[in-house]
PDB file of C-alpha atoms in Angstrom:
ATOM      1  CA  MET A   1     102.165  54.603 134.633  1.00 83.00           C
ATOM      2  CA  ARG A   2      98.788  54.588 132.188  1.00 86.00           C
ATOM      3  CA  ARG A   3      96.898  56.177 134.625  1.00 87.00           C
ATOM      4  CA  VAL A   4      99.720  59.362 135.346  1.00 91.00           C
ATOM      5  CA  LEU A   5     100.178  59.652 131.423  1.00 93.00           C
ATOM      6  CA  LYS A   6      96.096  59.458 131.378  1.00 95.00           C
ATOM      7  CA  ASP A   7      96.281  62.348 134.022  1.00 95.00           C
ATOM      8  CA  CYS A   8      98.570  64.651 131.886  1.00 95.00           C
ATOM      9  CA  ILE A   9      96.327  65.224 129.292  1.00 94.00           C
ATOM     10  CA  ASP A  10      93.455  65.120 131.024  1.00 97.00           C
ATOM     11  CA  ARG A  11      95.160  68.127 131.958  1.00 96.00           C
ATOM     12  CA  VAL A  12      97.017  69.459 129.037  1.00 96.00           C
ATOM     13  CA  GLY A  13      93.860  68.975 126.590  1.00 96.00           C
ATOM     14  CA  ALA A  14      91.197  71.054 128.963  1.00 97.00           C
ATOM     15  CA  GLY A  15      93.304  73.782 129.404  1.00 97.00           C
ATOM     16  CA  LEU A  16      94.220  74.601 125.310  1.00 97.00           C
ATOM     17  CA  LEU A  17      90.216  73.671 124.645  1.00 97.00           C
ATOM     18  CA  ILE A  18      89.150  75.965 127.418  1.00 97.00           C
ATOM     19  CA  VAL A  19      91.609  78.733 125.844  1.00 97.00           C
ATOM     20  CA  VAL A  20      91.102  77.958 122.216  1.00 97.00           C
ATOM     21  CA  LEU A  21      86.493  77.403 122.646  1.00 97.00           C
ATOM     22  CA  ALA A  22      87.250  80.143 124.764  1.00 97.00           C
ATOM     23  CA  PRO A  23      85.126  82.724 122.684  1.00 97.00           C
ATOM     24  CA  VAL A  24      82.298  80.194 122.019  1.00 97.00           C
ATOM     25  CA  MET A  25      81.903  79.630 125.713  1.00 97.00           C
ATOM     26  CA  LEU A  26      81.098  83.687 125.578  1.00 97.00           C
ATOM     27  CA  LEU A  27      78.762  83.889 122.916  1.00 97.00           C
ATOM     28  CA  VAL A  28      76.775  80.800 124.836  1.00 97.00           C
ATOM     29  CA  CYS A  29      77.436  82.939 128.021  1.00 96.00           C
ATOM     30  CA  VAL A  30      75.586  85.934 126.415  1.00 96.00           C
ATOM     31  CA  LEU A  31      72.485  83.513 124.924  1.00 96.00           C
ATOM     32  CA  VAL A  32      71.881  81.737 128.339  1.00 96.00           C
ATOM     33  CA  LEU A  33      71.360  85.410 129.613  1.00 94.00           C
ATOM     34  CA  LEU A  34      69.642  87.003 127.488  1.00 94.00           C
ATOM     35  CA  ASP A  35      67.459  83.626 126.894  1.00 91.00           C
ATOM     36  CA  ASP A  36      66.756  83.666 129.869  1.00 85.00           C
ATOM     37  CA  GLY A  37      67.822  85.514 133.119  1.00 83.00           C
ATOM     38  CA  TRP A  38      70.657  84.613 135.570  1.00 88.00           C
ATOM     39  CA  PRO A  39      72.213  82.355 136.672  1.00 93.00           C
ATOM     40  CA  VAL A  40      74.423  81.138 133.073  1.00 96.00           C
ATOM     41  CA  ILE A  41      75.857  77.666 134.860  1.00 96.00           C
ATOM     42  CA  TYR A  42      73.592  75.137 136.447  1.00 94.00           C
ATOM     43  CA  ARG A  43      75.865  72.946 139.027  1.00 95.00           C
ATOM     44  CA  ARG A  44      74.510  68.938 138.374  1.00 93.00           C
ATOM     45  CA  ARG A  45      75.662  66.434 141.706  1.00 95.00           C
ATOM     46  CA  VAL A  46      76.913  63.620 140.769  1.00 95.00           C
ATOM     47  CA  VAL A  47      79.863  61.153 141.684  1.00 95.00           C
ATOM     48  CA  GLY A  48      82.851  61.097 140.680  1.00 92.00           C
ATOM     49  CA  GLN A  49      85.841  58.870 141.573  1.00 90.00           C
ATOM     50  CA  ALA A  50      86.487  60.670 145.034  1.00 86.00           C
ATOM     51  CA  GLY A  51      82.953  61.535 145.470  1.00 90.00           C
ATOM     52  CA  GLU A  52      80.805  63.514 144.810  1.00 94.00           C
ATOM     53  CA  PHE A  53      81.312  66.814 143.524  1.00 96.00           C
ATOM     54  CA  ASP A  54      79.739  70.017 141.804  1.00 97.00           C
ATOM     55  CA  ALA A  55      79.492  69.579 137.363  1.00 97.00           C
ATOM     56  CA  TYR A  56      79.677  72.672 135.902  1.00 97.00           C
ATOM     57  CA  LYS A  57      77.109  72.694 133.038  1.00 96.00           C
ATOM     58  CA  PHE A  58      75.457  75.999 131.420  1.00 97.00           C
ATOM     59  CA  ARG A  59      71.626  75.984 131.882  1.00 94.00           C
ATOM     60  CA  SER A  60      69.614  74.421 129.447  1.00 91.00           C
ATOM     61  CA  MET A  61      66.105  74.722 131.309  1.00 89.00           C
ATOM     62  CA  ARG A  62      64.212  76.798 132.754  1.00 86.00           C
ATOM     63  CA  LYS A  63      64.285  78.770 136.226  1.00 79.00           C
ATOM     64  CA  ASP A  64      61.186  76.301 137.294  1.00 77.00           C
ATOM     65  CA  ALA A  65      61.900  73.042 135.872  1.00 73.00           C
ATOM     66  CA  GLY A  66      61.422  71.290 138.853  1.00 73.00           C
ATOM     67  CA  ALA A  67      58.047  72.375 139.578  1.00 79.00           C
ATOM     68  CA  ILE A  68      56.526  71.548 135.792  1.00 77.00           C
ATOM     69  CA  LEU A  69      58.535  68.228 136.498  1.00 78.00           C
ATOM     70  CA  ALA A  70      57.182  67.526 139.821  1.00 77.00           C
ATOM     71  CA  GLU A  71      53.317  68.362 138.619  1.00 80.00           C
ATOM     72  CA  ASN A  72      53.614  66.003 134.989  1.00 83.00           C
ATOM     73  CA  PRO A  73      52.813  62.588 137.036  1.00 80.00           C
ATOM     74  CA  ASP A  74      54.231  60.948 132.921  1.00 77.00           C
ATOM     75  CA  LEU A  75      56.973  62.954 132.484  1.00 80.00           C
ATOM     76  CA  ARG A  76      58.083  61.901 135.974  1.00 79.00           C
ATOM     77  CA  GLU A  77      57.757  58.528 135.713  1.00 77.00           C
ATOM     78  CA  GLU A  78      59.724  58.632 132.346  1.00 76.00           C
ATOM     79  CA  PHE A  79      62.620  60.885 134.128  1.00 76.00           C
ATOM     80  CA  GLU A  80      62.908  58.544 137.228  1.00 71.00           C
ATOM     81  CA  ARG A  81      62.936  55.466 134.654  1.00 71.00           C
ATOM     82  CA  ASN A  82      65.638  56.977 131.752  1.00 66.00           C
ATOM     83  CA  PHE A  83      66.704  60.120 134.689  1.00 71.00           C
ATOM     84  CA  LYS A  84      65.775  61.932 130.332  1.00 72.00           C
ATOM     85  CA  LEU A  85      63.322  63.536 128.843  1.00 71.00           C
ATOM     86  CA  LYS A  86      63.014  62.672 125.066  1.00 70.00           C
ATOM     87  CA  GLU A  87      60.582  65.715 124.860  1.00 70.00           C
ATOM     88  CA  ASP A  88      61.346  67.888 127.575  1.00 77.00           C
ATOM     89  CA  PRO A  89      59.291  70.823 127.938  1.00 77.00           C
ATOM     90  CA  ARG A  90      61.666  72.381 130.590  1.00 82.00           C
ATOM     91  CA  LYS A  91      64.234  73.093 127.866  1.00 88.00           C
ATOM     92  CA  THR A  92      64.087  77.315 127.277  1.00 91.00           C
ATOM     93  CA  ALA A  93      64.508  77.471 123.332  1.00 90.00           C
ATOM     94  CA  VAL A  94      69.116  78.209 123.981  1.00 94.00           C
ATOM     95  CA  GLY A  95      68.710  75.113 125.620  1.00 90.00           C
ATOM     96  CA  LYS A  96      67.316  72.850 123.221  1.00 88.00           C
ATOM     97  CA  MET A  97      69.639  74.634 121.368  1.00 91.00           C
ATOM     98  CA  LEU A  98      72.888  73.252 123.650  1.00 93.00           C
ATOM     99  CA  ARG A  99      71.564  69.933 123.859  1.00 88.00           C
ATOM    100  CA  LYS A 100      71.535  69.008 120.251  1.00 87.00           C
ATOM    101  CA  LEU A 101      75.389  70.425 119.671  1.00 89.00           C
ATOM    102  CA  SER A 102      75.937  69.306 123.162  1.00 88.00           C
ATOM    103  CA  LEU A 103      77.426  72.671 124.049  1.00 93.00           C
ATOM    104  CA  ASP A 104      76.329  73.055 127.862  1.00 94.00           C
ATOM    105  CA  GLU A 105      78.317  70.321 128.763  1.00 94.00           C
ATOM    106  CA  LEU A 106      81.910  72.351 127.894  1.00 96.00           C
ATOM    107  CA  PRO A 107      81.643  73.830 131.776  1.00 97.00           C
ATOM    108  CA  GLN A 108      83.112  71.007 132.140  1.00 97.00           C
ATOM    109  CA  LEU A 109      85.922  71.807 130.531  1.00 97.00           C
ATOM    110  CA  PHE A 110      87.000  73.087 133.737  1.00 97.00           C
ATOM    111  CA  ASN A 111      85.783  70.031 135.497  1.00 97.00           C
ATOM    112  CA  VAL A 112      88.325  68.471 133.605  1.00 97.00           C
ATOM    113  CA  LEU A 113      91.159  71.235 135.041  1.00 96.00           C
ATOM    114  CA  LYS A 114      90.160  71.007 138.087  1.00 95.00           C
ATOM    115  CA  GLY A 115      91.185  67.022 138.260  1.00 95.00           C
ATOM    116  CA  GLN A 116      87.292  65.971 138.502  1.00 96.00           C
ATOM    117  CA  MET A 117      87.084  64.455 135.148  1.00 97.00           C
ATOM    118  CA  SER A 118      87.405  63.171 132.615  1.00 97.00           C
ATOM    119  CA  LEU A 119      88.072  63.926 128.987  1.00 97.00           C
ATOM    120  CA  VAL A 120      86.650  60.008 128.453  1.00 97.00           C
ATOM    121  CA  GLY A 121      84.983  58.261 130.968  1.00 95.00           C
ATOM    122  CA  PRO A 122      81.462  56.586 132.382  1.00 95.00           C
ATOM    123  CA  ARG A 123      79.061  58.478 131.889  1.00 90.00           C
ATOM    124  CA  MET A 124      78.406  61.530 134.598  1.00 90.00           C
ATOM    125  CA  ILE A 125      75.958  60.211 136.765  1.00 91.00           C
ATOM    126  CA  SER A 126      73.927  61.444 139.821  1.00 91.00           C
ATOM    127  CA  PRO A 127      73.527  59.672 143.176  1.00 92.00           C
ATOM    128  CA  ALA A 128      70.392  58.412 142.438  1.00 88.00           C
ATOM    129  CA  GLU A 129      71.332  56.824 139.270  1.00 88.00           C
ATOM    130  CA  LEU A 130      73.179  54.770 141.039  1.00 89.00           C
ATOM    131  CA  GLU A 131      71.288  52.103 142.225  1.00 87.00           C
ATOM    132  CA  LYS A 132      70.870  51.264 138.585  1.00 85.00           C
ATOM    133  CA  TYR A 133      74.970  50.152 138.857  1.00 90.00           C
ATOM    134  CA  GLY A 134      73.330  47.110 141.490  1.00 89.00           C
ATOM    135  CA  SER A 135      76.667  45.283 142.692  1.00 91.00           C
ATOM    136  CA  HIS A 136      78.792  47.109 139.650  1.00 92.00           C
ATOM    137  CA  LYS A 137      78.579  50.312 140.931  1.00 90.00           C
ATOM    138  CA  GLU A 138      82.260  49.876 143.571  1.00 92.00           C
ATOM    139  CA  LEU A 139      83.665  49.725 139.716  1.00 94.00           C
ATOM    140  CA  LEU A 140      82.048  52.329 138.199  1.00 93.00           C
ATOM    141  CA  LEU A 141      83.556  54.915 141.511  1.00 92.00           C
ATOM    142  CA  THR A 142      86.865  53.024 140.522  1.00 92.00           C
ATOM    143  CA  VAL A 143      87.677  56.432 137.567  1.00 94.00           C
ATOM    144  CA  LYS A 144      86.237  59.403 136.897  1.00 96.00           C
ATOM    145  CA  PRO A 145      83.691  60.399 135.247  1.00 96.00           C
ATOM    146  CA  GLY A 146      83.995  61.524 131.167  1.00 96.00           C
ATOM    147  CA  LEU A 147      83.129  64.448 129.045  1.00 95.00           C
ATOM    148  CA  THR A 148      82.682  62.040 126.140  1.00 94.00           C
ATOM    149  CA  GLY A 149      83.163  58.640 126.194  1.00 92.00           C
ATOM    150  CA  TYR A 150      82.085  55.160 125.043  1.00 92.00           C
ATOM    151  CA  TRP A 151      78.222  55.421 125.155  1.00 89.00           C
ATOM    152  CA  GLN A 152      78.751  59.208 124.195  1.00 85.00           C
ATOM    153  CA  VAL A 153      80.040  57.785 120.313  1.00 87.00           C
ATOM    154  CA  ASN A 154      77.565  54.289 120.607  1.00 83.00           C
ATOM    155  CA  GLY A 155      73.977  55.445 120.755  1.00 68.00           C
ATOM    156  CA  ARG A 156      73.589  58.822 122.789  1.00 64.00           C
ATOM    157  CA  GLN A 157      70.131  58.461 124.058  1.00 61.00           C
ATOM    158  CA  GLU A 158      68.965  56.063 121.551  1.00 69.00           C
ATOM    159  CA  VAL A 159      69.901  53.120 123.917  1.00 75.00           C
ATOM    160  CA  ASN A 160      68.191  52.336 126.965  1.00 80.00           C
ATOM    161  CA  TYR A 161      68.968  52.537 129.927  1.00 81.00           C
ATOM    162  CA  GLU A 162      70.045  49.335 131.229  1.00 86.00           C
ATOM    163  CA  GLU A 163      72.314  48.954 127.802  1.00 87.00           C
ATOM    164  CA  ARG A 164      74.185  52.430 129.157  1.00 87.00           C
ATOM    165  CA  VAL A 165      75.020  50.765 132.315  1.00 89.00           C
ATOM    166  CA  GLY A 166      76.896  47.911 129.903  1.00 91.00           C
ATOM    167  CA  MET A 167      78.390  50.432 128.058  1.00 92.00           C
ATOM    168  CA  ASP A 168      80.081  52.255 130.470  1.00 93.00           C
ATOM    169  CA  LEU A 169      81.393  48.854 131.657  1.00 93.00           C
ATOM    170  CA  HIS A 170      82.673  47.498 128.559  1.00 94.00           C
ATOM    171  CA  TYR A 171      84.896  50.599 129.162  1.00 95.00           C
ATOM    172  CA  ILE A 172      85.754  50.580 132.407  1.00 95.00           C
ATOM    173  CA  ASN A 173      86.158  46.446 131.484  1.00 95.00           C
ATOM    174  CA  ASN A 174      89.104  47.371 128.580  1.00 95.00           C
ATOM    175  CA  TRP A 175      89.452  50.886 128.845  1.00 94.00           C
ATOM    176  CA  SER A 176      93.511  51.490 127.050  1.00 94.00           C
ATOM    177  CA  LEU A 177      95.039  54.943 125.789  1.00 92.00           C
ATOM    178  CA  ALA A 178      94.089  53.928 122.712  1.00 94.00           C
ATOM    179  CA  MET A 179      90.622  53.203 123.239  1.00 95.00           C
ATOM    180  CA  ASP A 180      90.628  57.441 124.836  1.00 95.00           C
ATOM    181  CA  LEU A 181      92.305  58.329 121.469  1.00 93.00           C
ATOM    182  CA  LYS A 182      89.559  56.881 120.129  1.00 94.00           C
ATOM    183  CA  ILE A 183      86.739  58.135 121.483  1.00 95.00           C
ATOM    184  CA  LEU A 184      88.002  61.644 121.512  1.00 93.00           C
ATOM    185  CA  PHE A 185      88.172  61.445 117.363  1.00 92.00           C
ATOM    186  CA  LYS A 186      84.619  60.297 117.436  1.00 91.00           C
ATOM    187  CA  THR A 187      83.566  62.555 119.330  1.00 90.00           C
ATOM    188  CA  PRO A 188      82.744  65.375 116.976  1.00 88.00           C
ATOM    189  CA  TYR A 189      81.921  64.086 114.540  1.00 85.00           C
ATOM    190  CA  ALA A 190      79.039  61.949 116.490  1.00 82.00           C
ATOM    191  CA  VAL A 191      78.328  66.050 118.104  1.00 81.00           C
ATOM    192  CA  LEU A 192      78.352  67.412 114.671  1.00 80.00           C
ATOM    193  CA  LYS A 193      75.521  64.128 113.736  1.00 75.00           C
ATOM    194  CA  ARG A 194      72.916  65.156 116.829  1.00 61.00           C
ATOM    195  CA  LYS A 195      71.438  61.087 117.192  1.00 56.00           C
ATOM    196  CA  GLY A 196      70.650  61.398 119.790  1.00 49.00           C
ATOM    197  CA  ALA A 197      70.693  64.732 121.429  1.00 55.00           C
ATOM    198  CA  TYR A 198      67.789  65.944 123.019  1.00 53.00           C
TER     199      TYR A 198
END
């Protein structure tokens, strides 16, 4: 029953947030379009409870982002280690602002509405990252990835990858609706604080 209730909260909450934030999302679409043209939405291939799917994000990187990473061994090494770049030359001018405010992730509300993601859950990861979870990867795939989560409100990019994995496992092993509500209430503060956002 708790899982059913969580799913209902996800669907209703995502629907309401899409309506409320529609003007913001429309403005972001215009800004991305004016800054670097089409496409506005980036589809990131990730893994979830039901297998792989495309997670939607506002495009925050240049169209030649792949080439930039391929041509710079140091950047590529950092990315392969953390799957993030602290000083990312691939970001567009608007993209830097979107990342700082986490606005690039708003389209994932549609993933939540489709039942692929949850409002609160473990980090969304790519298939390549799954190996980082070792023997715990099957456990990770028992739940949906979250738009926000324990990691996002307890350090974000300020912790290393092993600590991120530990936070995801802590969430899964200790999950409750009360924990979800606490994380949801802490998320706006974490976003506005912008610590660890890049």
